[in-house]
PDB file of C-alpha atoms in Angstrom:
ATOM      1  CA  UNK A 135      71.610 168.552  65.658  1.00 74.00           C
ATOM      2  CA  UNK A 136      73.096 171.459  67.702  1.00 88.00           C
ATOM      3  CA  UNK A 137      74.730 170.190  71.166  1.00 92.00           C
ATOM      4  CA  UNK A 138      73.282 171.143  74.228  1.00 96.00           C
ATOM      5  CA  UNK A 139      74.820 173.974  76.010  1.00 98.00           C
ATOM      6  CA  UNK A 140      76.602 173.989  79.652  1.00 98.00           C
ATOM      7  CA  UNK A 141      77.312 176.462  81.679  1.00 98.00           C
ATOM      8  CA  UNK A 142      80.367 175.828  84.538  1.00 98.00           C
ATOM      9  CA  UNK A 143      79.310 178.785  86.880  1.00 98.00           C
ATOM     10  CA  UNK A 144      82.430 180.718  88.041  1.00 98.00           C
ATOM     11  CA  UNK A 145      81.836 182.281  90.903  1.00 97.00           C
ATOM     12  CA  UNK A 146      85.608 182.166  92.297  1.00 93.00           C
ATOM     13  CA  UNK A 147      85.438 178.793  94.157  1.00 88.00           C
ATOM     14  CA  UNK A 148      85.572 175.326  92.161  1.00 79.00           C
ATOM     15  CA  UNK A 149      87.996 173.449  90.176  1.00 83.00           C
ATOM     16  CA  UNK A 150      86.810 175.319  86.691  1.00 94.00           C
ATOM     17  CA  UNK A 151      89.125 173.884  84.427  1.00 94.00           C
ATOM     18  CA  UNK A 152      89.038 170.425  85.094  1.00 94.00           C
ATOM     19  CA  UNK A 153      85.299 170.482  85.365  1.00 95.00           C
ATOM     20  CA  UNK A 154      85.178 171.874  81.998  1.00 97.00           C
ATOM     21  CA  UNK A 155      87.490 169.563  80.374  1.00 97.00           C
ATOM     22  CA  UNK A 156      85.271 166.424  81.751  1.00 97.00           C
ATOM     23  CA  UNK A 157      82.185 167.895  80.643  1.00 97.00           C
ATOM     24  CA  UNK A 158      82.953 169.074  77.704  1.00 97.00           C
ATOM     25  CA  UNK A 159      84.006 164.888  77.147  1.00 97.00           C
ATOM     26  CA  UNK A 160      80.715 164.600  76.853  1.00 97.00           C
ATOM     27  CA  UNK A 161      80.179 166.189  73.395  1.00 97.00           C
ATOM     28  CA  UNK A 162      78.850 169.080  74.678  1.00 97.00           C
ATOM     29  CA  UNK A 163      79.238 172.996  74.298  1.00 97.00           C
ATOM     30  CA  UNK A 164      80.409 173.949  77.641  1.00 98.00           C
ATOM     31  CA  UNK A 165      81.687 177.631  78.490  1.00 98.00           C
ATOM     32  CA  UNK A 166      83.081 178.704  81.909  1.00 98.00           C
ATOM     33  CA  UNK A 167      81.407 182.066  82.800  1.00 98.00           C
ATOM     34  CA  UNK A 168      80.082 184.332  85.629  1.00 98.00           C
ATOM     35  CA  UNK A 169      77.534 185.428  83.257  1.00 98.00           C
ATOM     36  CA  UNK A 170      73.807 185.065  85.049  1.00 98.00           C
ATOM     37  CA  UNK A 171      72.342 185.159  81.708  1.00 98.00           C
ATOM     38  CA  UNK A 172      74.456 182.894  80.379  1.00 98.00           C
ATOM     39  CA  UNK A 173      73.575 180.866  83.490  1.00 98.00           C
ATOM     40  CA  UNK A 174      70.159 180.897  83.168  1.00 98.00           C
ATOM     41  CA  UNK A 175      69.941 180.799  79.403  1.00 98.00           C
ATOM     42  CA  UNK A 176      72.345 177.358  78.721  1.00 98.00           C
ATOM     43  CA  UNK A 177      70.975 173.785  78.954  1.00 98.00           C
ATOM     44  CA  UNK A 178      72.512 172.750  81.793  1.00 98.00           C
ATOM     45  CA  UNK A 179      73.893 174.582  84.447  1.00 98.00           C
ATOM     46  CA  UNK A 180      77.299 172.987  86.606  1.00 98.00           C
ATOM     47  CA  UNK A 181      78.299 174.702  90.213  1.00 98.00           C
ATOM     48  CA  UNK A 182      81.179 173.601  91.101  1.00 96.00           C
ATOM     49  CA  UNK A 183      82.624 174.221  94.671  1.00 95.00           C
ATOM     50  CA  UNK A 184      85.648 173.232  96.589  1.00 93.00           C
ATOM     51  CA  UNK A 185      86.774 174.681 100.384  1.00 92.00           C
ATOM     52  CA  UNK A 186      84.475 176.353 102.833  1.00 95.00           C
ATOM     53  CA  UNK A 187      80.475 176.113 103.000  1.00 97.00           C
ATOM     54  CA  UNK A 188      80.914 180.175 104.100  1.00 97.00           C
ATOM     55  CA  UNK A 189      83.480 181.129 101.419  1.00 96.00           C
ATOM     56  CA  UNK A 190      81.319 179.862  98.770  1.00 97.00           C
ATOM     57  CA  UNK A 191      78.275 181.351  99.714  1.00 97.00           C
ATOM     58  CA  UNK A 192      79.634 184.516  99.810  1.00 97.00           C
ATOM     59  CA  UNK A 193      80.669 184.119  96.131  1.00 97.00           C
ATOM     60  CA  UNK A 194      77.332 182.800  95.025  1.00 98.00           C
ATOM     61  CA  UNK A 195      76.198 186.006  97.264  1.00 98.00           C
ATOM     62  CA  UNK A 196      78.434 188.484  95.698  1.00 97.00           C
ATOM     63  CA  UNK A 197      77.669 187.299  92.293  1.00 97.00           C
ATOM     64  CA  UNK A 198      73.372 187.242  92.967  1.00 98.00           C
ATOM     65  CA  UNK A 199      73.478 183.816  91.935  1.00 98.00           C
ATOM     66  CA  UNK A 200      70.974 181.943  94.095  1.00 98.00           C
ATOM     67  CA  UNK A 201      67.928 183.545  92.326  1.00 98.00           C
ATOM     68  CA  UNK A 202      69.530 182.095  89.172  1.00 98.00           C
ATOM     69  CA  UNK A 203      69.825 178.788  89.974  1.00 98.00           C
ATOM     70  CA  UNK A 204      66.692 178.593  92.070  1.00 98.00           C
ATOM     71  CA  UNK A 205      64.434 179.753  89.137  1.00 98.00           C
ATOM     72  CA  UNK A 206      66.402 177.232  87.143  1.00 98.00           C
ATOM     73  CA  UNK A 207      65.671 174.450  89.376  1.00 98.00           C
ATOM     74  CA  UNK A 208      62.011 175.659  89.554  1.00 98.00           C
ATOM     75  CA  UNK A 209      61.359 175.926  85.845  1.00 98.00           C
ATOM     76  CA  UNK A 210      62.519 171.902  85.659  1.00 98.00           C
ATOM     77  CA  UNK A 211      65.914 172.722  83.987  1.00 98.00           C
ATOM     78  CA  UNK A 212      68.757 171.022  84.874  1.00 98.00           C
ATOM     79  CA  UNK A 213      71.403 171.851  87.342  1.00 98.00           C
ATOM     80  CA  UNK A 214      74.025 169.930  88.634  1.00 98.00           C
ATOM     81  CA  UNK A 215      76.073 170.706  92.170  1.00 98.00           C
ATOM     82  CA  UNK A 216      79.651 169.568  92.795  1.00 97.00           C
ATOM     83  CA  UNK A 217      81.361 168.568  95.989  1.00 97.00           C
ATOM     84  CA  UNK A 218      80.934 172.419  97.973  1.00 97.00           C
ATOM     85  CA  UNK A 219      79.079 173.108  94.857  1.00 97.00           C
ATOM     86  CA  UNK A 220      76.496 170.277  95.826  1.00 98.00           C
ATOM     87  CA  UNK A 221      76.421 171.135  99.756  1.00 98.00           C
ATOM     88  CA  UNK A 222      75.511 174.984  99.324  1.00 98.00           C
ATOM     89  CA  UNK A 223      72.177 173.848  97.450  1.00 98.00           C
ATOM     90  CA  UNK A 224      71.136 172.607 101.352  1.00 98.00           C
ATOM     91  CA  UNK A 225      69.733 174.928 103.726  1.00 98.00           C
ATOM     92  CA  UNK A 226      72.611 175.576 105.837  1.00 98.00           C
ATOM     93  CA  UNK A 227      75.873 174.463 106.264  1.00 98.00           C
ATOM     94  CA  UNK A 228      77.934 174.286 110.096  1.00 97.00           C
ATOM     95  CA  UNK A 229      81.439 174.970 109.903  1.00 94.00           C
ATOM     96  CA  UNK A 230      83.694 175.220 113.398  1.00 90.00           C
ATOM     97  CA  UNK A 231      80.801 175.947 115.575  1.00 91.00           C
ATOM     98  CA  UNK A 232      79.389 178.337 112.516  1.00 94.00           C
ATOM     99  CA  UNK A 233      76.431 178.114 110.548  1.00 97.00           C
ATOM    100  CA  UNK A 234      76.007 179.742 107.356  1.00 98.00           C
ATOM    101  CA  UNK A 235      72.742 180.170 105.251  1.00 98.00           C
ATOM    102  CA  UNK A 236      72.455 178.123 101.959  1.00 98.00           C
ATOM    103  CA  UNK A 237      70.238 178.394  99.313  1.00 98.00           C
ATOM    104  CA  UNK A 238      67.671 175.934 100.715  1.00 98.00           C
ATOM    105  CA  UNK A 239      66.731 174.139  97.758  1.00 98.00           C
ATOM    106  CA  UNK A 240      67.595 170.875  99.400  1.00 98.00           C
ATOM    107  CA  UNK A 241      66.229 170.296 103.128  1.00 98.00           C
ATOM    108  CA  UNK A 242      68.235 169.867 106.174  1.00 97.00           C
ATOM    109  CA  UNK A 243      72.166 171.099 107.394  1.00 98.00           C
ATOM    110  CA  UNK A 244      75.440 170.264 106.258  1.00 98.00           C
ATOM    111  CA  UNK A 245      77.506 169.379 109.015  1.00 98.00           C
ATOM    112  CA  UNK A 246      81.170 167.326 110.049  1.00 97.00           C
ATOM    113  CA  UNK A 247      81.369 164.021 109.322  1.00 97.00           C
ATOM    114  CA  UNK A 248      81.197 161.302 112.882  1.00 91.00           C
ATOM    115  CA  UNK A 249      83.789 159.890 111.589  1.00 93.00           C
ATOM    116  CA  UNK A 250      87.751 158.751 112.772  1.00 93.00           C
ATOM    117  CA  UNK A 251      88.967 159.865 109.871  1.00 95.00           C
ATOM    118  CA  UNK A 252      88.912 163.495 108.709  1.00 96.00           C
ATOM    119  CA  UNK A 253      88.932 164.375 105.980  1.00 97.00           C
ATOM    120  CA  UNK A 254      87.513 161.232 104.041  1.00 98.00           C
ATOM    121  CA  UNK A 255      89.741 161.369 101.234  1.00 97.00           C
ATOM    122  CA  UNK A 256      89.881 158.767  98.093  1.00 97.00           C
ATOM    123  CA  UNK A 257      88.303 156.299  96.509  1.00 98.00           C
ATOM    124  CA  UNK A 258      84.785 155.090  97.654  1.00 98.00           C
ATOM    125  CA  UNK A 259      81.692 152.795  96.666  1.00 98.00           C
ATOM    126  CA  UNK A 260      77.773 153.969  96.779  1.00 98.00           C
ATOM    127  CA  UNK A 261      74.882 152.378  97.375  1.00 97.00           C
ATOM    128  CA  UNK A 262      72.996 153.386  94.195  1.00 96.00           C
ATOM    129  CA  UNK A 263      69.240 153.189  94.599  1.00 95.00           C
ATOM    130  CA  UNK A 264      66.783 151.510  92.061  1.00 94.00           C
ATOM    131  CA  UNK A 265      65.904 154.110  89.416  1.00 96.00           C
ATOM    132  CA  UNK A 266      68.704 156.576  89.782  1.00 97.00           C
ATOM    133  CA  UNK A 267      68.972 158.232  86.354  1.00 97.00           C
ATOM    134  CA  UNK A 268      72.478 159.738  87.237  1.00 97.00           C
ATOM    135  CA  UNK A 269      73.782 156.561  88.097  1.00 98.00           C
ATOM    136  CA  UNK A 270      72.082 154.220  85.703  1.00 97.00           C
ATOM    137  CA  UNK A 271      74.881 151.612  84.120  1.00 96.00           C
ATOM    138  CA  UNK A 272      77.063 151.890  87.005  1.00 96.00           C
ATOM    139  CA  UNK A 273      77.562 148.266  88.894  1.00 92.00           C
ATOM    140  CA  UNK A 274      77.844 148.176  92.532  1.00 91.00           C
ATOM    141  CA  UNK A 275      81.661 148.026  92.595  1.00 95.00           C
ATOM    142  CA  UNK A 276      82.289 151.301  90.831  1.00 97.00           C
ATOM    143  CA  UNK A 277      84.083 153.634  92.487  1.00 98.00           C
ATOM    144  CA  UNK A 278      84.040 157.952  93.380  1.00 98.00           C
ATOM    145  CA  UNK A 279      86.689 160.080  94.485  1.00 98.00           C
ATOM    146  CA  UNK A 280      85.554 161.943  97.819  1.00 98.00           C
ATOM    147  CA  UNK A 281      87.388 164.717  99.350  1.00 97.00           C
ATOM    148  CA  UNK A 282      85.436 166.591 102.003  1.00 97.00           C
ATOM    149  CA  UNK A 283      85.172 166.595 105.522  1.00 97.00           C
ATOM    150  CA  UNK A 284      81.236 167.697 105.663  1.00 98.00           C
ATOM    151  CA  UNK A 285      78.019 166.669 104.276  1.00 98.00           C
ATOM    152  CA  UNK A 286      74.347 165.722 104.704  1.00 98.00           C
ATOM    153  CA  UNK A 287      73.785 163.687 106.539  1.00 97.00           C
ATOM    154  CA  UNK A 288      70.283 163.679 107.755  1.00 96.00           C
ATOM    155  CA  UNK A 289      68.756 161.161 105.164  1.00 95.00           C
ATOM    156  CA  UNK A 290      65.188 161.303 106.300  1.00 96.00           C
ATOM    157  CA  UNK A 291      64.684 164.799 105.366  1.00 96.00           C
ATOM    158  CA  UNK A 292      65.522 163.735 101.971  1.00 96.00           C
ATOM    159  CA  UNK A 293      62.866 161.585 101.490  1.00 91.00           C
ATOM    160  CA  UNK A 294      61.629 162.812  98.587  1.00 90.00           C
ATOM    161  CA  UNK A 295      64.285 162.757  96.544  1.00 97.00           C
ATOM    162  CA  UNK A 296      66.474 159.724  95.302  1.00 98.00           C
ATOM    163  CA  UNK A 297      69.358 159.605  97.465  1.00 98.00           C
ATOM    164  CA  UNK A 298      72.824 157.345  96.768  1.00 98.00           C
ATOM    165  CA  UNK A 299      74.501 157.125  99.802  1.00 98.00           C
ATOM    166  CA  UNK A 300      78.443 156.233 100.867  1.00 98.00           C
ATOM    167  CA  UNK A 301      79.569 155.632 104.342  1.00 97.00           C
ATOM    168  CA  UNK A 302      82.750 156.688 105.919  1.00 97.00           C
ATOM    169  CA  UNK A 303      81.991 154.993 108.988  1.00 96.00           C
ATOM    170  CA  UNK A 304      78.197 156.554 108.645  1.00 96.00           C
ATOM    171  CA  UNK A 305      76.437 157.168 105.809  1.00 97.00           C
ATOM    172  CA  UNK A 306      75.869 160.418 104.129  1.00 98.00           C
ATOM    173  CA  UNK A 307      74.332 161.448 100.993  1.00 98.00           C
ATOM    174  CA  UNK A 308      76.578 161.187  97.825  1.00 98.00           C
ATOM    175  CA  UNK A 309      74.181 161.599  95.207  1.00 98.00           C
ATOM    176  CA  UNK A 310      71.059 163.765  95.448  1.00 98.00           C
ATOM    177  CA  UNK A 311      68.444 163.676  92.450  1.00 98.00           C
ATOM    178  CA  UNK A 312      65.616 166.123  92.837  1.00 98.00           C
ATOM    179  CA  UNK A 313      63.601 166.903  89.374  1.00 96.00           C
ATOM    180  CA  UNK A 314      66.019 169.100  87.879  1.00 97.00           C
ATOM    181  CA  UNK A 315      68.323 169.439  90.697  1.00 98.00           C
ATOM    182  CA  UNK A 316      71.275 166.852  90.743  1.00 98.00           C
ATOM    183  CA  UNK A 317      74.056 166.970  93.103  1.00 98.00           C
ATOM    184  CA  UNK A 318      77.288 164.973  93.853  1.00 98.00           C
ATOM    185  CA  UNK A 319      79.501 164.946  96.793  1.00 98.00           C
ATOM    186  CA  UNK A 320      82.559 163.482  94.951  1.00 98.00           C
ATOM    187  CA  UNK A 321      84.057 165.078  92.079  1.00 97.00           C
ATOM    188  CA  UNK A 322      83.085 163.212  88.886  1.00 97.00           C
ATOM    189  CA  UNK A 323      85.334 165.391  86.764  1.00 96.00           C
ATOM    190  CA  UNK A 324      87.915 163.328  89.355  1.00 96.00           C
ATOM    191  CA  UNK A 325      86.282 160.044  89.323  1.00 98.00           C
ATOM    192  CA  UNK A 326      87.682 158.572  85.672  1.00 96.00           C
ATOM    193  CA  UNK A 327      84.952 156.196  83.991  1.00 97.00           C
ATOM    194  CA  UNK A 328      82.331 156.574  86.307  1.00 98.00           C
ATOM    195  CA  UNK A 329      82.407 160.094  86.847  1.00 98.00           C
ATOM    196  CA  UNK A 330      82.372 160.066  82.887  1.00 98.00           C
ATOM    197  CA  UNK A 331      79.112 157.605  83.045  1.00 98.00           C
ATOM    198  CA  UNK A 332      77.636 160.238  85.612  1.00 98.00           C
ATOM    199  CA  UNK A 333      78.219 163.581  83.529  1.00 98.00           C
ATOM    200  CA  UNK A 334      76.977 161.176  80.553  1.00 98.00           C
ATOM    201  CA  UNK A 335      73.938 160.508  81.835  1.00 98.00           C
ATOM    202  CA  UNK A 336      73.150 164.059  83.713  1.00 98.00           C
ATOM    203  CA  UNK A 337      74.213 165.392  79.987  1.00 98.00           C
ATOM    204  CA  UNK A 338      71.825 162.860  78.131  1.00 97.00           C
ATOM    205  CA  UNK A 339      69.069 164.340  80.217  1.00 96.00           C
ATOM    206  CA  UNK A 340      69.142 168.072  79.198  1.00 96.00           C
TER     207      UNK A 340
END
């Protein structure tokens, strides 16, 4: 049996390499490309993201990218947002008093964290709900590692999706699953064994 295909979009923002290397521990075929056909044509499709909302819209922008993955996530095949990666799939993100389009396949804004502490960096539980596929296996102590100062955080426009929350003094979504749209706002390829269990499971789905 041939191994399903993933494609790590590179569109100059995300941490490529290391992304690769922890899906590719899944026993898959993974290839790091700005390729839109390659994009559209593999299995599963990762977008990774790290730094500013703004700065990595313009890449997806420069590269044409957002048809790609919306037609994707239309068609019901799989595509998986990281960190930056994850919060550019909303419909707009606020950065220093700016606000910058997003692809809109997720509702509501991306905006600062209320919270003492900025960035919330490290190590952090969720609050998984029942019948989260990405998260399935995972007990309640396992832990993510978070690096981000934004993120969603208006829940009830995410009502119909399954939504995994962690607080840093509020909650905010850390896990969005949405048909074939799935989206983290830790880094699993930073997260050891349960990163590993996520891309496992988000792989065993394709």
């Amino acid at each position: 049996m041939t191994a399903p295909s993933v494609v790590i979009l590179d569109y100059g923002s995300g941490n490529l390499r290391s992304a690769e290397r922890a899906v590719a521990r899944t026993g898959v075929d993974v290839t790091v490309t700005s390729d839109l056909s390659a994009a559209a044509a593999a299995d599963g499709l990762v977008v990774p993201g790290v730094g500013a909302y703004a700065a990595c819209m313009a890449g997806i922008e420069a590269l044409n990218a957002g048809p790609v993955i919306a037609e994707r996530v239309a068609a019901g095949r799989p595509v998986l947002g990281i960190c930056v990666g994850m919060q550019i799939l909303f419909e707009s993100g606020v950065e220093h008093g700016v606000e910058t389009k997003g692809l809109g396949l997720l509702p509501g804004s991306v905006t600062k964290l209320s919270a003492e502490r900025i960035p919330h960096m490290g190590w952090n539980t969720v609050d998984v709900p029942s019948g989260s596929r990405l998260l399935a296996g995972l007990d309640a102590e396992a832990r993510f590692y978070f690096v981000h100062s934004y993120a969603a955080q208006d829940l009830d426009l995410l009502n119909g999706a399954l939504v995994t929350t962690a607080s840093h003094d509020l909650p905010f979504a850390a896990v969005v699953e949405a048909g074939a749209l799935s989206a983290a706002q830790f880094h699993p390829e930073k997260s050891a064994d349960s990163g590993y269990r996520l891309l496992s499971n988000w792989v065993a789905g394709l």
